[in-house]
Amino acid sequence: MIFFIGCSSDDQTPPSAGFTLSDESPTQWDRVILTDKSSGSTSKAYQISGGEFAMSDDLSVVVFLEDHTYTITQVVKNNQGEDTESITITVAAPDNKYLIDGKEIPIVSEPDWKQESKKVRIRFVNEISGQPNPDHVSIFPIPGPNPLEATYLFDSTGKFTGTYLMRITKDYNTDLGSYEWTMNFNGNDGDGKLIIDLVFKDRLDPDSNVYEITIENYTLSTGYFDFPSGS
């Protein structure tokens, strides 16, 4: 795909292409800033190949929507000729995980939003081989000042900061139809421990918006919870 923007030049010498990226090792959904270093052009275009992406109207920011290898090429022109410069980068997949007492537990499917008891929850799924229902961590953001239950307010930058409730489930028992272990605890009230950032806003489909969710380290007052022994 090609994006164009007009430029001014005295057209006395051939143009010189050049640009830099704020991050050459980004993760999928990261916002990468393009800084134009070209000179002497009357027109400038960017060609991006390798996967889906979104670009700002002024060509200053690109969001890579897939974990692929991308090539970004700048093409500059004036009446004396043209010049190009390319940068190839590899965009990594998000490293979704949670930690319990230093043990890293991967989240192998995309987090999703669910409704439970008229409240929104964000569920991080951890599929377990041979287990019909996955283990998961669920976060329940505590509603903000909006009087409608389960309505969460984001500011103009797409940021939500608030408190939350959290639930961890472990070891689904098919015979019982329930999890062997369920642990619930609260975020620190009023400390803004849950941060949800809108990192990609889909212009056509709000359900396709992408959020970055951050929870600060939480220490259980009872110490490490050993799921197999229940202690």
Coordinates of N, CA and C in Angstrom, one line a residue:
M1 N 0.8 -1.2 0.0 CA 0.0 0.0 0.0 C 0.9 1.2 0.0
I2 N 0.4 2.3 -0.7 CA 1.2 3.5 -0.8 C 0.5 4.7 -0.2
F3 N 1.2 5.5 0.5 CA 0.6 6.8 1.0 C 1.4 7.9 0.5
F4 N 0.7 9.0 0.1 CA 1.4 10.1 -0.5 C 1.2 11.4 0.4
I5 N 2.2 12.3 0.3 CA 2.1 13.6 0.9 C 2.9 14.6 0.0
G6 N 2.4 15.8 -0.1 CA 3.1 16.8 -0.9 C 4.1 17.5 -0.2
C7 N 5.2 18.0 -0.9 CA 6.3 18.7 -0.2 C 6.7 19.9 -1.1
S8 N 7.5 20.7 -0.5 CA 8.0 21.9 -1.3 C 9.5 21.7 -1.5
S9 N 10.0 22.2 -2.7 CA 11.4 22.1 -3.0 C 11.8 23.2 -4.0
D10 N 13.1 23.5 -4.1 CA 13.5 24.4 -5.1 C 13.8 23.6 -6.4
D11 N 13.8 22.3 -6.4 CA 14.0 21.4 -7.6 C 15.3 21.7 -8.3
Q12 N 16.3 22.1 -7.6 CA 17.6 22.4 -8.2 C 18.5 21.2 -8.2
T13 N 18.3 20.3 -7.2 CA 19.1 19.0 -7.1 C 18.2 17.9 -6.9
P14 N 18.6 16.6 -7.2 CA 17.8 15.5 -7.0 C 17.5 15.3 -5.5
P15 N 16.4 14.8 -5.1 CA 16.0 14.6 -3.7 C 16.8 13.5 -3.0
S16 N 16.8 13.5 -1.7 CA 17.5 12.5 -0.9 C 16.5 11.9 0.1
A17 N 16.2 10.6 0.0 CA 15.3 9.9 0.9 C 15.9 9.6 2.2
G18 N 15.1 9.6 3.2 CA 15.6 9.2 4.5 C 14.6 9.3 5.6
F19 N 14.5 8.4 6.5 CA 13.5 8.4 7.6 C 14.0 7.4 8.7
T20 N 13.5 7.6 9.9 CA 13.9 6.7 11.0 C 12.6 6.3 11.6
L21 N 12.7 5.2 12.4 CA 11.5 4.6 13.2 C 11.9 4.7 14.6
S22 N 10.9 5.1 15.4 CA 11.1 5.2 16.9 C 11.4 3.8 17.5
D23 N 11.0 2.7 16.9 CA 11.2 1.4 17.4 C 11.4 0.5 16.2
E24 N 12.5 -0.2 16.1 CA 12.7 -1.1 15.0 C 12.5 -2.6 15.4
S25 N 12.1 -2.8 16.7 CA 11.7 -4.1 17.1 C 10.4 -4.1 17.9
P26 N 9.4 -3.6 17.2 CA 8.1 -3.4 17.9 C 7.3 -4.7 18.1
T27 N 6.3 -4.6 18.9 CA 5.4 -5.7 19.2 C 4.1 -5.4 18.4
Q28 N 3.4 -6.4 18.0 CA 2.1 -6.1 17.3 C 1.2 -5.2 18.2
W29 N 0.6 -4.2 17.5 CA -0.2 -3.1 18.0 C 0.6 -2.0 18.6
D30 N 1.9 -2.0 18.6 CA 2.7 -0.9 19.0 C 2.5 0.3 18.0
R31 N 2.5 1.5 18.6 CA 2.5 2.7 17.7 C 4.0 3.1 17.5
V32 N 4.4 3.1 16.2 CA 5.8 3.5 15.8 C 5.8 4.8 15.1
I33 N 6.6 5.7 15.5 CA 6.7 7.1 15.0 C 7.7 7.1 13.8
L34 N 7.3 7.6 12.7 CA 8.2 7.8 11.5 C 8.7 9.2 11.5
T35 N 10.0 9.4 11.5 CA 10.5 10.7 11.5 C 11.2 10.9 10.1
D36 N 10.7 11.9 9.3 CA 11.2 12.2 8.0 C 12.5 12.9 8.0
K37 N 13.5 12.3 7.3 CA 14.8 12.9 7.2 C 15.2 13.2 5.8
S38 N 14.2 13.1 4.9 CA 14.4 13.4 3.5 C 14.6 14.9 3.2
S39 N 15.2 15.2 2.0 CA 15.4 16.6 1.7 C 15.2 16.8 0.2
G40 N 14.8 18.0 -0.2 CA 14.7 18.3 -1.6 C 13.6 17.7 -2.4
S41 N 12.5 17.2 -1.8 CA 11.5 16.6 -2.5 C 10.3 17.5 -2.7
T42 N 9.5 17.2 -3.8 CA 8.2 17.9 -4.0 C 7.1 16.9 -3.7
S43 N 7.4 15.6 -3.6 CA 6.4 14.7 -3.2 C 7.1 13.5 -2.5
K44 N 6.3 12.9 -1.6 CA 6.9 11.9 -0.7 C 5.8 10.8 -0.6
A45 N 6.2 9.5 -0.7 CA 5.3 8.4 -0.5 C 5.9 7.3 0.4
Y46 N 5.1 6.6 1.1 CA 5.5 5.5 1.9 C 4.8 4.2 1.3
Q47 N 5.6 3.2 1.1 CA 5.1 1.9 0.7 C 5.4 0.9 1.8
I48 N 4.3 0.2 2.3 CA 4.5 -0.7 3.4 C 3.9 -2.0 2.9
S49 N 4.7 -3.1 3.1 CA 4.4 -4.4 2.7 C 4.7 -5.4 3.8
G50 N 4.0 -6.5 3.7 CA 4.3 -7.6 4.7 C 3.2 -8.0 5.6
G51 N 2.2 -7.1 5.7 CA 1.1 -7.4 6.6 C 0.2 -6.3 6.7
E52 N -0.9 -6.4 7.5 CA -1.9 -5.4 7.7 C -1.3 -4.3 8.7
F53 N -1.7 -3.1 8.4 CA -1.2 -1.9 9.3 C -2.2 -0.8 9.2
A54 N -2.1 0.2 10.0 CA -2.8 1.4 10.0 C -1.9 2.6 10.1
M55 N -2.2 3.6 9.4 CA -1.2 4.8 9.3 C -2.0 6.1 9.5
S56 N -1.4 7.0 10.3 CA -2.1 8.3 10.5 C -2.1 9.1 9.2
D57 N -3.0 10.0 9.2 CA -3.2 10.8 8.0 C -2.0 11.6 7.6
D58 N -1.2 12.1 8.6 CA 0.0 12.9 8.3 C 1.2 12.0 8.1
L59 N 1.0 10.7 8.0 CA 2.1 9.7 7.8 C 3.2 9.7 8.9
S60 N 2.8 10.1 10.1 CA 3.8 10.2 11.1 C 3.8 9.0 12.1
V61 N 2.7 8.2 12.1 CA 2.6 7.1 13.0 C 2.0 5.9 12.2
V62 N 2.6 4.7 12.4 CA 2.1 3.5 11.9 C 1.9 2.5 13.0
V63 N 0.8 1.7 12.9 CA 0.5 0.7 13.8 C 0.5 -0.6 13.1
F64 N 1.3 -1.6 13.5 CA 1.4 -2.9 12.8 C 0.4 -3.8 13.4
L65 N -0.5 -4.3 12.6 CA -1.6 -5.1 13.1 C -1.4 -6.6 13.1
E66 N -0.2 -7.0 12.6 CA 0.1 -8.5 12.6 C 1.6 -8.7 13.0
D67 N 1.9 -9.9 13.5 CA 3.2 -10.2 13.8 C 3.9 -10.8 12.6
H68 N 4.3 -9.9 11.7 CA 5.0 -10.3 10.5 C 6.2 -9.5 10.3
T69 N 7.0 -9.8 9.2 CA 8.1 -9.0 8.8 C 7.6 -7.9 7.8
Y70 N 7.8 -6.7 8.1 CA 7.3 -5.6 7.2 C 8.5 -4.9 6.6
T71 N 8.3 -4.3 5.4 CA 9.3 -3.4 4.8 C 8.6 -2.1 4.5
I72 N 9.2 -1.1 5.0 CA 8.7 0.3 4.8 C 9.6 1.0 3.9
T73 N 9.1 1.5 2.8 CA 10.0 2.2 1.8 C 9.5 3.6 1.6
Q74 N 10.4 4.6 1.7 CA 10.1 6.0 1.4 C 10.5 6.3 0.0
V75 N 9.6 6.9 -0.8 CA 9.9 7.3 -2.2 C 9.8 8.8 -2.2
V76 N 10.8 9.5 -2.6 CA 10.8 11.0 -2.7 C 11.1 11.4 -4.2
K77 N 10.5 12.4 -4.6 CA 10.6 12.8 -6.0 C 10.7 14.4 -6.1
N78 N 11.4 14.9 -7.1 CA 11.2 16.2 -7.6 C 11.5 16.2 -9.1
N79 N 11.6 17.4 -9.7 CA 11.8 17.5 -11.2 C 13.2 17.0 -11.6
Q80 N 14.1 16.8 -10.6 CA 15.4 16.3 -11.0 C 15.6 14.8 -10.8
G81 N 14.6 14.1 -10.3 CA 14.7 12.7 -10.1 C 14.0 12.2 -8.9
E82 N 14.3 11.0 -8.5 CA 13.7 10.4 -7.3 C 14.8 9.6 -6.5
D83 N 14.4 9.3 -5.3 CA 15.3 8.5 -4.4 C 14.4 7.6 -3.5
T84 N 14.9 6.5 -3.0 CA 14.2 5.7 -2.1 C 15.1 5.2 -1.0
E85 N 14.4 4.9 0.1 CA 15.1 4.3 1.3 C 14.2 3.3 1.9
S86 N 14.6 2.1 2.3 CA 13.8 1.1 2.9 C 14.3 0.6 4.3
I87 N 13.4 0.3 5.1 CA 13.7 -0.3 6.4 C 12.9 -1.5 6.6
T88 N 13.5 -2.7 6.9 CA 12.7 -3.9 7.2 C 12.8 -4.3 8.6
I89 N 11.6 -4.5 9.2 CA 11.6 -4.8 10.6 C 10.7 -6.1 10.8
T90 N 11.0 -6.8 12.0 CA 10.2 -7.9 12.3 C 9.3 -7.5 13.5
V91 N 8.0 -7.7 13.4 CA 7.1 -7.3 14.4 C 6.7 -8.6 15.2
A92 N 7.0 -8.6 16.5 CA 6.8 -9.7 17.4 C 5.3 -9.8 17.8
A93 N 4.9 -11.1 18.1 CA 3.6 -11.3 18.7 C 3.6 -10.9 20.2
P94 N 2.5 -10.4 20.7 CA 2.4 -10.0 22.1 C 2.8 -11.2 23.0
D95 N 3.5 -10.9 24.1 CA 3.9 -11.9 25.0 C 2.9 -11.9 26.2
N96 N 1.7 -12.4 26.0 CA 0.7 -12.4 27.0 C 0.9 -13.5 28.1
K97 N 1.0 -13.1 29.3 CA 1.3 -14.0 30.4 C 0.9 -13.4 31.7
Y98 N 0.9 -14.2 32.7 CA 0.8 -13.7 34.1 C 1.8 -14.5 35.0
L99 N 2.1 -13.9 36.1 CA 3.1 -14.5 37.0 C 2.5 -14.8 38.3
I100 N 2.7 -16.0 38.9 CA 2.3 -16.3 40.2 C 3.6 -16.8 41.0
D101 N 4.0 -16.0 41.9 CA 5.3 -16.2 42.7 C 6.4 -16.5 41.8
G102 N 6.6 -15.7 40.7 CA 7.7 -15.9 39.8 C 7.5 -16.9 38.7
K103 N 6.5 -17.7 38.8 CA 6.2 -18.7 37.8 C 5.4 -18.1 36.6
E104 N 6.0 -18.2 35.4 CA 5.3 -17.6 34.3 C 4.3 -18.5 33.7
I105 N 3.1 -18.1 33.5 CA 2.0 -18.9 33.0 C 1.5 -18.2 31.7
P106 N 1.7 -18.8 30.5 CA 1.4 -18.2 29.3 C -0.1 -18.1 29.1
I107 N -0.5 -17.0 28.4 CA -1.9 -16.9 27.9 C -1.9 -17.2 26.5
V108 N -2.5 -18.3 26.1 CA -2.2 -18.8 24.7 C -3.4 -18.4 23.7
S109 N -4.4 -17.8 24.2 CA -5.4 -17.3 23.3 C -5.6 -15.8 23.6
E110 N -6.3 -15.1 22.7 CA -6.4 -13.6 22.9 C -7.4 -13.4 24.0
P111 N -7.1 -12.4 24.9 CA -8.1 -12.0 26.0 C -9.4 -11.6 25.3
D112 N -10.5 -11.8 26.0 CA -11.7 -11.4 25.5 C -12.5 -10.7 26.6
W113 N -13.6 -10.0 26.2 CA -14.5 -9.3 27.1 C -15.7 -10.1 27.3
K114 N -16.2 -10.3 28.5 CA -17.3 -11.1 28.8 C -18.3 -10.3 29.7
Q115 N -19.5 -10.7 29.7 CA -20.5 -10.1 30.6 C -20.8 -11.2 31.7
E116 N -20.8 -10.8 32.9 CA -21.1 -11.7 34.0 C -21.8 -10.9 35.1
S117 N -23.0 -11.3 35.4 CA -23.8 -10.6 36.4 C -23.9 -9.1 36.1
K118 N -24.1 -8.8 34.8 CA -24.3 -7.4 34.3 C -23.0 -6.6 34.5
K119 N -21.9 -7.2 34.7 CA -20.7 -6.5 34.8 C -19.7 -7.0 33.8
V120 N -18.9 -6.1 33.3 CA -17.9 -6.5 32.3 C -16.7 -7.2 33.0
R121 N -16.2 -8.2 32.4 CA -15.0 -8.8 32.8 C -14.1 -9.0 31.6
I122 N -12.8 -9.0 31.9 CA -11.8 -9.3 30.9 C -11.2 -10.6 31.2
R123 N -11.2 -11.6 30.3 CA -10.8 -12.9 30.6 C -9.5 -13.3 29.8
F124 N -8.5 -13.8 30.6 CA -7.3 -14.2 30.0 C -7.3 -15.8 30.1
V125 N -7.3 -16.4 28.9 CA -7.5 -17.8 28.9 C -6.2 -18.6 28.8
N126 N -6.1 -19.7 29.6 CA -4.9 -20.5 29.5 C -5.4 -22.0 29.2
E127 N -5.4 -22.4 28.0 CA -5.8 -23.7 27.6 C -4.9 -24.8 28.2
I128 N -5.6 -25.8 28.7 CA -4.9 -26.9 29.3 C -5.2 -28.2 28.5
S129 N -4.1 -28.9 28.1 CA -4.3 -30.1 27.3 C -5.1 -31.1 28.1
G130 N -6.2 -31.7 27.5 CA -7.0 -32.7 28.2 C -8.0 -32.2 29.1
Q131 N -8.1 -30.9 29.3 CA -9.0 -30.2 30.2 C -10.1 -29.5 29.4
P132 N -11.4 -29.9 29.5 CA -12.4 -29.3 28.6 C -12.6 -27.8 28.8
N133 N -12.5 -27.3 29.9 CA -12.6 -25.8 30.1 C -11.2 -25.3 30.6
P134 N -10.8 -24.2 30.0 CA -9.5 -23.7 30.3 C -9.4 -23.0 31.7
D135 N -8.2 -23.0 32.3 CA -7.9 -22.1 33.4 C -8.0 -20.7 32.9
H136 N -8.3 -19.7 33.8 CA -8.3 -18.4 33.3 C -8.1 -17.4 34.5
V137 N -7.6 -16.2 34.1 CA -7.7 -15.1 35.0 C -8.7 -14.1 34.6
S138 N -9.6 -13.7 35.4 CA -10.6 -12.7 35.1 C -10.5 -11.4 35.9
I139 N -10.6 -10.3 35.2 CA -10.5 -9.0 35.8 C -11.8 -8.3 35.7
F140 N -12.3 -7.8 36.8 CA -13.6 -7.1 36.8 C -13.3 -5.6 37.1
P141 N -13.2 -4.7 36.1 CA -13.0 -3.3 36.5 C -14.1 -2.8 37.3
I142 N -13.8 -2.0 38.3 CA -14.9 -1.4 39.1 C -15.4 -0.2 38.4
P143 N -16.8 -0.1 38.2 CA -17.4 1.0 37.4 C -17.0 2.3 38.0
G144 N -16.8 3.2 37.0 CA -16.5 4.6 37.4 C -17.7 5.4 37.7
P145 N -17.6 6.8 37.6 CA -18.7 7.6 38.0 C -20.0 7.6 37.2
N146 N -19.9 7.0 36.0 CA -21.1 6.9 35.2 C -22.1 6.0 35.9
P147 N -23.4 6.5 36.1 CA -24.3 5.8 36.9 C -24.8 4.5 36.3
L148 N -24.6 4.3 35.0 CA -25.0 3.0 34.4 C -24.0 1.9 34.7
E149 N -24.5 0.9 35.3 CA -23.6 -0.2 35.7 C -22.9 -0.8 34.5
A150 N -21.7 -1.2 34.8 CA -20.8 -1.9 33.7 C -20.5 -0.9 32.6
T151 N -20.5 0.4 32.9 CA -20.0 1.4 31.9 C -18.7 1.9 32.4
Y152 N -17.7 1.8 31.6 CA -16.3 2.2 32.0 C -15.9 3.4 31.1
L153 N -15.4 4.4 31.7 CA -15.1 5.6 31.0 C -13.6 5.7 30.6
F154 N -13.4 6.1 29.4 CA -12.0 6.3 28.9 C -11.9 7.8 28.6
D155 N -10.7 8.3 28.9 CA -10.5 9.7 28.6 C -10.2 9.9 27.1
S156 N -9.9 11.1 26.7 CA -9.7 11.5 25.3 C -8.5 10.7 24.6
T157 N -7.6 10.3 25.5 CA -6.4 9.6 24.9 C -6.7 8.1 24.9
G158 N -7.9 7.6 25.3 CA -8.1 6.2 25.3 C -7.6 5.5 26.5
K159 N -7.4 6.2 27.6 CA -6.9 5.6 28.8 C -7.9 5.4 29.9
F160 N -8.0 4.3 30.5 CA -8.8 4.1 31.7 C -7.9 3.7 32.9
T161 N -8.1 4.3 34.0 CA -7.3 4.0 35.2 C -8.3 3.8 36.3
G162 N -8.2 2.6 37.0 CA -9.1 2.4 38.0 C -8.7 1.2 38.8
T163 N -9.6 0.8 39.7 CA -9.4 -0.4 40.6 C -10.1 -1.6 40.0
Y164 N -10.0 -2.7 40.6 CA -10.5 -3.9 40.0 C -10.7 -5.1 41.0
L165 N -11.4 -6.0 40.6 CA -11.5 -7.3 41.3 C -10.9 -8.3 40.4
M166 N -10.2 -9.4 40.9 CA -9.6 -10.4 40.1 C -10.0 -11.8 40.6
R167 N -10.1 -12.7 39.7 CA -10.4 -14.1 40.0 C -9.5 -15.0 39.2
I168 N -8.9 -16.0 39.8 CA -8.1 -17.0 39.2 C -8.7 -18.3 39.3
T169 N -8.9 -19.1 38.2 CA -9.5 -20.4 38.3 C -8.4 -21.4 37.9
K170 N -8.5 -22.6 38.4 CA -7.5 -23.6 38.2 C -8.1 -25.0 38.2
D171 N -7.8 -25.9 37.3 CA -8.1 -27.3 37.3 C -9.6 -27.6 37.3
Y172 N -10.1 -27.6 36.1 CA -11.6 -27.8 35.9 C -11.9 -29.3 36.1
N173 N -12.9 -29.6 37.0 CA -13.3 -31.0 37.3 C -14.5 -31.3 36.5
T174 N -14.4 -32.2 35.5 CA -15.5 -32.5 34.6 C -16.7 -33.1 35.4
D175 N -16.4 -34.0 36.4 CA -17.4 -34.7 37.1 C -18.2 -33.7 38.0
L176 N -17.5 -32.7 38.5 CA -18.2 -31.8 39.4 C -18.8 -30.6 38.6
G177 N -18.3 -30.4 37.4 CA -18.8 -29.3 36.5 C -18.3 -28.0 37.1
S178 N -17.2 -28.0 37.7 CA -16.6 -26.7 38.3 C -15.1 -26.8 38.4
Y179 N -14.5 -25.7 38.8 CA -13.1 -25.7 39.0 C -12.7 -26.1 40.4
E180 N -11.6 -26.9 40.5 CA -11.1 -27.3 41.8 C -10.7 -26.1 42.7
W181 N -10.2 -25.1 42.1 CA -9.7 -23.9 42.9 C -10.2 -22.6 42.2
T182 N -10.7 -21.8 43.0 CA -11.1 -20.4 42.5 C -10.6 -19.4 43.6
M183 N -9.8 -18.5 43.2 CA -9.3 -17.5 44.1 C -9.7 -16.1 43.7
N184 N -10.3 -15.3 44.6 CA -10.7 -14.0 44.4 C -9.9 -13.0 45.2
F185 N -9.6 -11.9 44.7 CA -9.0 -10.8 45.6 C -9.2 -9.5 44.9
N186 N -9.0 -8.4 45.7 CA -9.2 -7.1 45.2 C -7.9 -6.4 44.9
G187 N -8.0 -5.5 43.9 CA -6.9 -4.5 43.7 C -7.0 -3.5 44.8
N188 N -5.9 -2.8 44.9 CA -5.8 -1.8 46.0 C -6.8 -0.6 45.6
D189 N -7.8 -0.4 46.4 CA -8.8 0.6 46.1 C -8.2 2.0 46.0
G190 N -8.5 2.7 45.0 CA -8.1 4.1 44.8 C -6.7 4.3 44.3
D191 N -5.9 3.2 44.1 CA -4.5 3.4 43.7 C -4.4 3.3 42.2
G192 N -5.4 3.0 41.4 CA -5.3 3.0 40.0 C -4.4 1.8 39.5
K193 N -4.6 0.7 40.1 CA -3.7 -0.5 39.8 C -4.0 -1.1 38.5
L194 N -5.2 -0.9 38.0 CA -5.6 -1.5 36.7 C -5.5 -0.3 35.6
I195 N -4.7 -0.5 34.6 CA -4.6 0.5 33.5 C -5.0 -0.2 32.2
I196 N -5.9 0.4 31.5 CA -6.4 -0.1 30.2 C -6.2 1.0 29.2
D197 N -5.3 0.8 28.2 CA -5.0 1.8 27.2 C -5.6 1.3 25.9
L198 N -6.3 2.2 25.2 CA -6.8 2.0 23.8 C -5.6 2.2 22.9
V199 N -5.0 1.1 22.3 CA -3.8 1.3 21.5 C -4.1 1.3 20.0
F200 N -5.3 0.8 19.6 CA -5.7 0.8 18.2 C -7.2 1.0 18.2
K201 N -7.7 2.1 17.5 CA -9.1 2.3 17.4 C -9.5 2.1 15.9
D202 N -10.4 1.1 15.8 CA -10.9 0.7 14.4 C -11.9 1.8 14.0
R203 N -11.7 2.4 12.9 CA -12.5 3.5 12.4 C -13.9 3.0 12.1
L204 N -14.1 1.8 11.7 CA -15.4 1.3 11.2 C -16.1 0.4 12.3
D205 N -15.3 -0.4 13.1 CA -15.9 -1.4 14.0 C -15.3 -1.2 15.4
P206 N -16.0 -0.6 16.3 CA -15.5 -0.4 17.7 C -15.2 -1.8 18.3
D207 N -15.9 -2.8 17.9 CA -15.6 -4.1 18.5 C -14.3 -4.7 18.2
S208 N -13.6 -4.0 17.2 CA -12.3 -4.5 16.8 C -11.2 -3.6 17.4
N209 N -11.6 -2.7 18.3 CA -10.6 -1.9 19.0 C -9.6 -2.8 19.8
V210 N -8.4 -2.4 20.0 CA -7.4 -3.2 20.7 C -6.9 -2.4 21.9
Y211 N -6.9 -3.1 23.1 CA -6.5 -2.5 24.3 C -5.3 -3.1 24.9
E212 N -4.4 -2.3 25.6 CA -3.3 -2.9 26.3 C -3.7 -2.8 27.8
I213 N -3.6 -3.9 28.5 CA -4.1 -4.0 29.9 C -2.9 -4.3 30.8
T214 N -2.7 -3.4 31.8 CA -1.6 -3.6 32.7 C -2.1 -3.6 34.1
I215 N -1.6 -4.6 34.9 CA -2.0 -4.7 36.3 C -0.6 -4.8 37.1
E216 N -0.5 -3.9 38.0 CA 0.7 -3.9 38.8 C 0.8 -5.2 39.6
N217 N 2.0 -5.5 40.0 CA 2.2 -6.7 40.9 C 1.3 -6.7 42.1
Y218 N 0.7 -7.8 42.4 CA -0.2 -7.9 43.5 C 0.3 -9.0 44.4
T219 N 0.6 -8.7 45.7 CA 1.1 -9.7 46.6 C -0.1 -10.2 47.5
L220 N -0.3 -11.5 47.5 CA -1.4 -12.1 48.3 C -0.9 -12.1 49.7
S221 N -1.8 -11.7 50.6 CA -1.4 -11.7 52.1 C -1.1 -13.0 52.6
T222 N -1.6 -14.1 52.0 CA -1.3 -15.4 52.5 C -0.1 -16.0 51.8
G223 N 0.6 -15.3 51.0 CA 1.8 -15.8 50.3 C 1.4 -16.6 49.1
Y224 N 2.3 -17.5 48.7 CA 2.2 -18.3 47.5 C 1.0 -19.3 47.6
F225 N 0.2 -19.4 46.6 CA -0.9 -20.3 46.7 C -0.6 -21.5 45.8
D226 N -0.5 -22.7 46.5 CA -0.1 -23.9 45.8 C -1.4 -24.6 45.3
F227 N -1.7 -24.5 44.0 CA -3.0 -25.0 43.5 C -3.1 -26.5 43.7
P228 N -2.1 -27.3 43.4 CA -2.3 -28.8 43.6 C -2.6 -29.2 45.0
S229 N -2.0 -28.6 46.0 CA -2.3 -29.0 47.4 C -3.4 -28.2 48.0
G230 N -3.7 -27.0 47.4 CA -4.8 -26.2 48.0 C -4.3 -25.4 49.1
S231 N -3.0 -25.1 49.2 CA -2.5 -24.4 50.4 C -1.8 -23.1 49.9

